[in-house]
Coordinates of C-alpha atoms and ligand atoms in Angstrom, one line a residue:
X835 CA 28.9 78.1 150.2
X836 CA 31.6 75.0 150.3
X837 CA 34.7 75.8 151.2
X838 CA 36.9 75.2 147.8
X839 CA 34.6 77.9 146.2
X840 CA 35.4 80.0 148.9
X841 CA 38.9 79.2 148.6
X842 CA 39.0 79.2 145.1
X843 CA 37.2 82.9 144.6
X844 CA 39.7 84.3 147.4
X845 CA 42.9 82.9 145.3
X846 CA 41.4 84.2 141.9
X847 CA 41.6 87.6 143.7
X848 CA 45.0 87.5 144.8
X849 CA 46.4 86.7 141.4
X850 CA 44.6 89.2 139.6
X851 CA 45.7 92.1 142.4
X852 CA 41.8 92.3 143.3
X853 CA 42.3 91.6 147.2
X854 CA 41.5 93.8 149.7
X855 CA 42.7 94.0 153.2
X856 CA 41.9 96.0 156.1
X857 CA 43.9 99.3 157.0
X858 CA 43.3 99.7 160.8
X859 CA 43.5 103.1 162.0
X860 CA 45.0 103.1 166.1
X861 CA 45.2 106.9 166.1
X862 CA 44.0 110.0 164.5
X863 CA 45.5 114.0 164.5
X864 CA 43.6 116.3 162.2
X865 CA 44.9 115.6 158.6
X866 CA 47.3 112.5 160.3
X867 CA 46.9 108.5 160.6
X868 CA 49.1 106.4 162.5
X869 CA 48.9 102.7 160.7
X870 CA 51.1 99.8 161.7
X871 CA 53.2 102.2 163.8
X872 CA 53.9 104.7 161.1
X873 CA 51.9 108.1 161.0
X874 CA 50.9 108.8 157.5
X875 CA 49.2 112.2 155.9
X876 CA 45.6 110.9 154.9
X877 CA 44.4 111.4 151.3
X878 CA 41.8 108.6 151.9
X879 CA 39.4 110.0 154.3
X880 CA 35.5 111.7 152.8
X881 CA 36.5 114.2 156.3
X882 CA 36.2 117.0 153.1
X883 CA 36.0 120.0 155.9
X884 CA 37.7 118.0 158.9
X885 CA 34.6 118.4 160.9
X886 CA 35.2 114.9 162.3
X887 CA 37.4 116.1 165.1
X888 CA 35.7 119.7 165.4
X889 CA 35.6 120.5 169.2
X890 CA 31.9 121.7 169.8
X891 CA 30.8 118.7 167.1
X892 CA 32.4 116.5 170.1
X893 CA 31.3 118.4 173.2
X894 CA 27.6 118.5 171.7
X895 CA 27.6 114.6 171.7
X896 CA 28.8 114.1 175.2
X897 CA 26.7 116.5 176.5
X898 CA 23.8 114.5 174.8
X899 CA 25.0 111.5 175.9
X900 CA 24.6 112.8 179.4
X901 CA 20.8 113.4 179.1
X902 CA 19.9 110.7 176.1
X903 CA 22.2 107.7 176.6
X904 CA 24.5 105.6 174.4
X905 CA 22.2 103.9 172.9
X906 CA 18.0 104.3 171.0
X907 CA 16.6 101.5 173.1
X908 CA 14.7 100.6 169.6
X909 CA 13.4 101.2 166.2
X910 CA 11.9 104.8 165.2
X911 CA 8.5 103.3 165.1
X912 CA 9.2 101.6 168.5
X913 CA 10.5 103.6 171.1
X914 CA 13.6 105.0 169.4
X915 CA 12.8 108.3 167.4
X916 CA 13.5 110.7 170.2
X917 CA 13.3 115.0 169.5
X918 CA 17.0 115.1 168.5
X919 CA 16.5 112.8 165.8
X920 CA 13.2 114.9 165.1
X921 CA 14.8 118.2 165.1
X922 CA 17.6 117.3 162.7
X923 CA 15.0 116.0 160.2
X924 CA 13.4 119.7 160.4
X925 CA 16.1 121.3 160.2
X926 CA 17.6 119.7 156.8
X927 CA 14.4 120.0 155.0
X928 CA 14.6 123.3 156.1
X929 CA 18.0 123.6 154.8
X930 CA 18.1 122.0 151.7
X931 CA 14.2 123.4 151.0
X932 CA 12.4 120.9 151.0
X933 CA 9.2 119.5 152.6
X934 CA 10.4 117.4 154.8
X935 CA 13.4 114.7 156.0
X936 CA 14.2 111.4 157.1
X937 CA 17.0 110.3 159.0
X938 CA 18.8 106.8 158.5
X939 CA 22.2 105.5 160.2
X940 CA 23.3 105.0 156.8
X941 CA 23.5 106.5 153.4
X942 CA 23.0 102.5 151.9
X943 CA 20.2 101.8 154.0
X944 CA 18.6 105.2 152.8
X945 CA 19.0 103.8 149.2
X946 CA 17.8 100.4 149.7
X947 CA 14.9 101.7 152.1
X948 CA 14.3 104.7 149.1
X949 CA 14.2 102.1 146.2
X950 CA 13.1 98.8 147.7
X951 CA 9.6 100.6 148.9
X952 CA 8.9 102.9 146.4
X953 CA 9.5 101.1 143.4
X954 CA 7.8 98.3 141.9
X955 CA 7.8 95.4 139.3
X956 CA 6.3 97.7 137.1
X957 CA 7.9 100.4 137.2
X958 CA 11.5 101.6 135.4
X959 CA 14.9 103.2 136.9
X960 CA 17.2 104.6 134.8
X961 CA 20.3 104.6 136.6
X962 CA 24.0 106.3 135.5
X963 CA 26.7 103.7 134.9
X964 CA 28.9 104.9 137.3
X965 CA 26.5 105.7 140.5
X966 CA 27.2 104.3 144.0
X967 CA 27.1 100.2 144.4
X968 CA 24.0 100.9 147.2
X969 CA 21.8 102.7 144.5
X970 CA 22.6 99.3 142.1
X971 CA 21.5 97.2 144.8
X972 CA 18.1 99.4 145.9
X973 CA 17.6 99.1 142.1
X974 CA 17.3 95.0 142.5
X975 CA 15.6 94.8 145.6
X976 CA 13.1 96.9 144.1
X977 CA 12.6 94.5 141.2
X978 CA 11.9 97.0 139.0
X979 CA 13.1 97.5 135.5
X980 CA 16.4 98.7 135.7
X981 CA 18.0 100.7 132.9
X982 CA 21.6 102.0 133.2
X983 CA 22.8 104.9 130.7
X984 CA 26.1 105.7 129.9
X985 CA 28.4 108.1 132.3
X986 CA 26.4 111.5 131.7
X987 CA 25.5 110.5 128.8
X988 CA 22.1 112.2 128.1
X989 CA 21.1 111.6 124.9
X990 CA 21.6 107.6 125.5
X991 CA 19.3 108.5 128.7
X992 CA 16.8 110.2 126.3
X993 CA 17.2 107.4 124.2
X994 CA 16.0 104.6 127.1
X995 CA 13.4 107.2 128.3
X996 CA 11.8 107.5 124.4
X997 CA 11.6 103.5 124.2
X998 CA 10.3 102.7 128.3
X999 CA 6.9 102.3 128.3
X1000 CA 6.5 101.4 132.2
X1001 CA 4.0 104.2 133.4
X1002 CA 6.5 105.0 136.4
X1003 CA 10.2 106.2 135.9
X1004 CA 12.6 107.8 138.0
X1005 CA 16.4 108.6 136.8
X1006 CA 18.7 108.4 139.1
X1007 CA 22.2 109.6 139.4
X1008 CA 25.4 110.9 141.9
X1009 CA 25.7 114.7 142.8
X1010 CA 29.2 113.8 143.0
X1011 CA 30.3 110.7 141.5
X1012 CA 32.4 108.7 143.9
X1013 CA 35.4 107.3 142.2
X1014 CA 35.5 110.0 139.4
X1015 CA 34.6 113.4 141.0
X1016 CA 32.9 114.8 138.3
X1017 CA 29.6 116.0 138.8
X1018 CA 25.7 115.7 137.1
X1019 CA 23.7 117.9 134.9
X1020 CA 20.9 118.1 137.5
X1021 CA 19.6 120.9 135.5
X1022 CA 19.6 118.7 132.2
X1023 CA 18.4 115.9 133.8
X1024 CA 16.1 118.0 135.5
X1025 CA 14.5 118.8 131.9
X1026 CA 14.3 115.3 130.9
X1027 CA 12.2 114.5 134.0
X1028 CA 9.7 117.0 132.5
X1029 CA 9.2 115.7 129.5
X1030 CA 9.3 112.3 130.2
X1031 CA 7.1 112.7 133.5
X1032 CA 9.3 111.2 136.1
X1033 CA 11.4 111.6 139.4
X1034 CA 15.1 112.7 139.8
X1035 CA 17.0 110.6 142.7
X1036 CA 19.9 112.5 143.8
X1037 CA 22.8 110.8 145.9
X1038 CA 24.6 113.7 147.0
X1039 CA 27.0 111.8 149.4
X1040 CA 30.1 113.9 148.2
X1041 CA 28.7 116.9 146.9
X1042 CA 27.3 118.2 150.6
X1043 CA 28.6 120.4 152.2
X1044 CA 31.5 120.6 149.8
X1045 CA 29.4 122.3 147.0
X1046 CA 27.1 125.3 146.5
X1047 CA 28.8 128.7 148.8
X1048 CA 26.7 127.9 151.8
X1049 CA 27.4 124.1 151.5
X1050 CA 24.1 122.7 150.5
X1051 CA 25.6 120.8 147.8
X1052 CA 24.8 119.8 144.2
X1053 CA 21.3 121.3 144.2
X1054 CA 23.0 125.1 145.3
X1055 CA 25.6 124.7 143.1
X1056 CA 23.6 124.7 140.0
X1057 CA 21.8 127.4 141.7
X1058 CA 18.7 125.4 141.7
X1059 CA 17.3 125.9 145.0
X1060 CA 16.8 130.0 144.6
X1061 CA 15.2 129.2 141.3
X1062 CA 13.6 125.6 142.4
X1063 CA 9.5 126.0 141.3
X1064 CA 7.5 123.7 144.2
X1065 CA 6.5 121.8 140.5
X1066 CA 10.4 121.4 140.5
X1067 CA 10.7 120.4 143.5
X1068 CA 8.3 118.0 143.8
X1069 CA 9.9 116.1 141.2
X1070 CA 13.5 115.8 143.2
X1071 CA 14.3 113.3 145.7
X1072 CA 17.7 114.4 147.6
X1073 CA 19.9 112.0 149.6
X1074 CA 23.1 113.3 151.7
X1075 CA 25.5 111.3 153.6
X1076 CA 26.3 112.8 157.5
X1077 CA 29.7 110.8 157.2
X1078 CA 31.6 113.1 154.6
X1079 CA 32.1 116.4 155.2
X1080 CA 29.1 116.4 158.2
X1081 CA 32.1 114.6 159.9
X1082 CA 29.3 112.1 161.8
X1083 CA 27.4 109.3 160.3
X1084 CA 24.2 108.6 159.0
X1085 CA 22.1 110.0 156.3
X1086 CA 19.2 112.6 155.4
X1087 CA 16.9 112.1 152.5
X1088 CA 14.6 115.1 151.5
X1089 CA 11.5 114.9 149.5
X1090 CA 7.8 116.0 149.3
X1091 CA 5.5 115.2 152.6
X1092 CA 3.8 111.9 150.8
X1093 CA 6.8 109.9 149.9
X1094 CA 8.5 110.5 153.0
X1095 CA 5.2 109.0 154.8
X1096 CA 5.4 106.2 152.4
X1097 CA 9.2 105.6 153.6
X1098 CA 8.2 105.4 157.2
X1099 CA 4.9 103.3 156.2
X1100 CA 7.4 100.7 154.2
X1101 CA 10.3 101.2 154.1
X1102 CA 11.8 97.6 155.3
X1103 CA 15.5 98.6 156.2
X1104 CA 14.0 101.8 158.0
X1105 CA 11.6 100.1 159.7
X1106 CA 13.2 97.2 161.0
X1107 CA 16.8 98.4 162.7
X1108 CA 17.2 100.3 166.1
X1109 CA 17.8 104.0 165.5
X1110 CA 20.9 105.9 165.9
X1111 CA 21.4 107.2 169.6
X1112 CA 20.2 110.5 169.5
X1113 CA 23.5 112.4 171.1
X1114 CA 25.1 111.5 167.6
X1115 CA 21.8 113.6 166.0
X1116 CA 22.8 116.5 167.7
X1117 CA 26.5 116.3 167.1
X1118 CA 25.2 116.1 163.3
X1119 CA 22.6 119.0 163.9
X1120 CA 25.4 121.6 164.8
X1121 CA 27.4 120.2 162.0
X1122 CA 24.7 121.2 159.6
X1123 CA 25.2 124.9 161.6
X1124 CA 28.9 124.7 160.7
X1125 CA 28.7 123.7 157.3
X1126 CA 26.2 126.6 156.5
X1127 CA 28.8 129.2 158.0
X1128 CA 31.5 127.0 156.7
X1129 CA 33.1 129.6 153.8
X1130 CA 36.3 129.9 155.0
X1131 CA 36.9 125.8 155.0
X1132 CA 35.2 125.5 151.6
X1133 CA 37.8 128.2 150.6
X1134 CA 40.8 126.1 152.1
X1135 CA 39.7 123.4 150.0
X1136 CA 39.0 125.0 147.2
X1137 CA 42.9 126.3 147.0
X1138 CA 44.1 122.8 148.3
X1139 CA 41.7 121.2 144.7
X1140 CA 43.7 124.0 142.9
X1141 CA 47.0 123.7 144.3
X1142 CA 46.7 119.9 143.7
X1143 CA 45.3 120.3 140.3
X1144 CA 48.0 123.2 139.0
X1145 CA 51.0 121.1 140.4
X1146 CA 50.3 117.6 138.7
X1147 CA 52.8 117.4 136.1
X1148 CA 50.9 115.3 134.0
X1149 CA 47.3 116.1 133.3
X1150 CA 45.9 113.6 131.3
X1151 CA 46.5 111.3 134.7
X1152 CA 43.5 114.0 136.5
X1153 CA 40.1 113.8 135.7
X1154 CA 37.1 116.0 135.0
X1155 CA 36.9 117.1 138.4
X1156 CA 36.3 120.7 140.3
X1157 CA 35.5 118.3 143.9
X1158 CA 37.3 116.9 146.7
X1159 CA 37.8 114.0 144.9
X1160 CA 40.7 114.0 142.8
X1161 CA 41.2 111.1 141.0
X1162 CA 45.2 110.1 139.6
X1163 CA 44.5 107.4 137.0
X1164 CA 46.8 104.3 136.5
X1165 CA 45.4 101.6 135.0
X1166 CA 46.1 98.3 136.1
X1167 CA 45.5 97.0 139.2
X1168 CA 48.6 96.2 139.9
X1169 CA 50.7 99.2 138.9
X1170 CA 48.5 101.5 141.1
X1171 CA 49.0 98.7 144.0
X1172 CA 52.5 99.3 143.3
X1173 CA 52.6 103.6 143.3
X1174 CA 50.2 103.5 146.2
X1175 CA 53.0 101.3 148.2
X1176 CA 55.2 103.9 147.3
X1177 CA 53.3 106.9 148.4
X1178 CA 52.7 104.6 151.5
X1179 CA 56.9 104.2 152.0
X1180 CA 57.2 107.9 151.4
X1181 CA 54.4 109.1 154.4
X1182 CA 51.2 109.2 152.4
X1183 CA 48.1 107.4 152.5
X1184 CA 46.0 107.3 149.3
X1185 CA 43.9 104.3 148.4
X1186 CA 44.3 102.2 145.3
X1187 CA 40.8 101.8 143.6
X1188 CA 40.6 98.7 141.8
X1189 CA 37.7 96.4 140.1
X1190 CA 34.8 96.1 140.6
X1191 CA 34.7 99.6 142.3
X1192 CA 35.7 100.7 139.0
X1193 CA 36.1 99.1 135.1
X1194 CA 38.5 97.1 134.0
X1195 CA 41.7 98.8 133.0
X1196 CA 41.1 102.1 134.8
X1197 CA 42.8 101.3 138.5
X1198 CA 43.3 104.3 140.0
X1199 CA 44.3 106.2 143.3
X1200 CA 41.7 108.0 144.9
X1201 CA 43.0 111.4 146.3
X1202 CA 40.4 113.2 148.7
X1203 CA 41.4 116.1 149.7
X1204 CA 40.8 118.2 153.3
X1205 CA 40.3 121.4 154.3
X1206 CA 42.4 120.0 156.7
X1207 CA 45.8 119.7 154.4
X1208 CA 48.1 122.5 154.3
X1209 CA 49.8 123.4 151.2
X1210 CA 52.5 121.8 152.2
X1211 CA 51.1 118.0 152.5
X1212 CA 49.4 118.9 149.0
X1213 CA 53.0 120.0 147.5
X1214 CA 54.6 117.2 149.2
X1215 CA 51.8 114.3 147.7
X1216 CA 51.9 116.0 143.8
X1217 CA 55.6 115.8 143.8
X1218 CA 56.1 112.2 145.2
X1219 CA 53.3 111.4 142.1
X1220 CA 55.0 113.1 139.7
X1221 CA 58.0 111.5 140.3
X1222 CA 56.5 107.9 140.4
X1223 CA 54.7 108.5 137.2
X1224 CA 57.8 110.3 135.3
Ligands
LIG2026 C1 27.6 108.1 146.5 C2 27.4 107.3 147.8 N1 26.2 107.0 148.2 C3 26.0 106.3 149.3 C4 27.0 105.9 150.1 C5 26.7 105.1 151.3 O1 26.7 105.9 152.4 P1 27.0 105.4 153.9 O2 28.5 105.3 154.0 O3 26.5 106.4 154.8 O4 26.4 104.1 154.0 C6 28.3 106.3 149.8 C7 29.5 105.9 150.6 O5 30.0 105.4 151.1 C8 28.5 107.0 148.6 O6 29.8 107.3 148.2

């Protein structure tokens, strides 16, 4: 790429308020950032049960890292798959009920390794408008047709299932959706995969852990799993992130025994990168443990999403949302640069989304809430937003 386009592309940006620049962290307490010298409350971190900086999380790492090293020494089909990875992948198909697991170091490599293999030229994805960026990008590397329907929007899914004629489909769609917090009809959809024979791919990056009373996400939560038939099942393909409310990083993805030995057979972005170092596999494993037992943080926040909820003046700036994720919407880009500065001066940290995260006219700040916040910082954040949106 020449320089002037570079240059060019980078000014366009600025003038339309569509730069972004790097926030770096130097220090961390609980629900507390410290950024260019100043500590701020943090209403931008996915941390939805502060398990990030839970004690026996951090001692079960080092204590790995004694006995497995820092780092995989390889691939999984190399060298690198070692019995922590191996036990984690058992234990969250176990979990979630499934068959079996995979584990990635990312939740986008999981998507482009999910969609890149398994779908083909002649096959069809129909995808909601509003699902994460990685699940877009699987979608092109797999080449296949790719059919996007309108934010929940059934019957304009039902419509594009009616007119597909590729002999393969799989609909696709966010537990949780990212920007929005809102959540899918997996039941609905569910339904539709009957009828029109094909898959469900779940990206449940936000809904984990957060959703469903012992955590397991947007699956429990629509009570599926006690009620899940193995014809059900087979038909779902489930995809958590381990850097939300697991607090670590990485990601699972659950389906039947044949798909997940089609992953490892070709799955490119699997195959081809050196595996996570185990110790953070068994930091993750006894995160999994925690989030099971975890009622008493889904409670905290739960009454932090109400509290937040009951105390913004305004309500037609909130969204349809019963998550973490607690969208304030402005508008322009500029304007929510501008209240997000503010919040900034006045000791809060909550990111302004802007295009192309999400469309034109609907910039927004993207509150995440924390088990971690006390009423308090949630009292303190809803009136410094009331008062810049009077
Ligand atoms: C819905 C969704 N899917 C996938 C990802 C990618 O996950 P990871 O951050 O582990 O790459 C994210 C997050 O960043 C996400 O929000």
């Amino acid at each position: 790429m020449k320089d002037e386009k570079i240059a060019k592309e980078i000014a366009f940006l600025k003038k339309e308020n569509l730069y972004r620049k790097i926030k770096t962290v130097t220090s961390i307490k609980r629900n507390k950032i410290l950024v260019d010298g100043k500590w701020l409350i943090n209403f931008g971190s996915n941390d939805y049960l502060g398990l990030s900086h839970h004690k026996s999380i951090q001692q079960a790492i080092i204590s790995a890292i004694r006995r497995t090293g820092v780092g995989a020494g390889a691939s999984h089909l190399i060298s690198g798959h070692h019995s922590s990875h191996e036990s984690l992948e058992i234990k969250a198909a176990k979990y979630l009920g499934f068959d079996q697991s995979l584990y990635f170091s990312s939740g986008y490599l999981a998507n482009l390794s999910f969609f890149g293999s398994l779908l083909k030229k002649e096959d069809a994805i129909f995808s909601d408008k509003l699902n994460h960026a990685s699940l877009n990008d699987g979608a092109i590397l797999s080449c296949a047709k790719f059919y996007r329907f309108k934010h929940l929007d059934l019957i304009h899914l039902e419509d594009l299932l009616k007119k597909s004629n590729e002999k393969n489909k799989i609909i696709v769609t966010d537990g949780v959706f990212s920007m929005d917090g809102d959540i899918a009809d997996i039941r609905s959809l569910l339904s539709l995969c009957h009828q029109y024979d094909a898959h469900l791919f779940v990206d449940d990056a936000h809904g984990y852990g957060v959703l469903g009373s012992d955590g397991q996400g947007i699956l429990e939560h629509t009570a599926m799993n006690k009620l899940l038939s193995k014809k059900d099942r087979d038909r779902i393909i489930y995809m958590f992130t381990l850097g939300k409310s697991v607090g670590v990083s990485g990601a699972i993805l659950c389906a039947k025994k044949n798909i997940i030995d089609f992953l490892i057979q070709k799955g490119k972005p699997y195959i081809y990168t050196t595996a996570t170092m185990p110790a953070i596999a068994e930091g993750i494993s006894l995160s999994l443990d925690l989030i099971k037992d975890g009622k008493i943080l889904r409670e905290k926040l739960i009454k932090n999403i109400q509290i937040f909820r009951e105390s913004i003046r305004k309500k037609n700036l909130l969204m349809n949302s019963i998550t973490a994720i607690q969208p304030i919407l402005i508008g322009s880009p500029e304007q929510t640069l501008y209240t997000s500065a503010c919040l900034l001066d006045q000791g809060f940290y909550v990111p302004a989304i802007r295009p192309p995260t999400v469309p034109k006219n609907q910039s927004r700040l993207r509150v995440s809430l924390s088990a971690n916040h006390s009423k308090n910082d949630v009292l303190g954040l809803t009136k410094a937003i009331n008062r810049l949106t009077r």
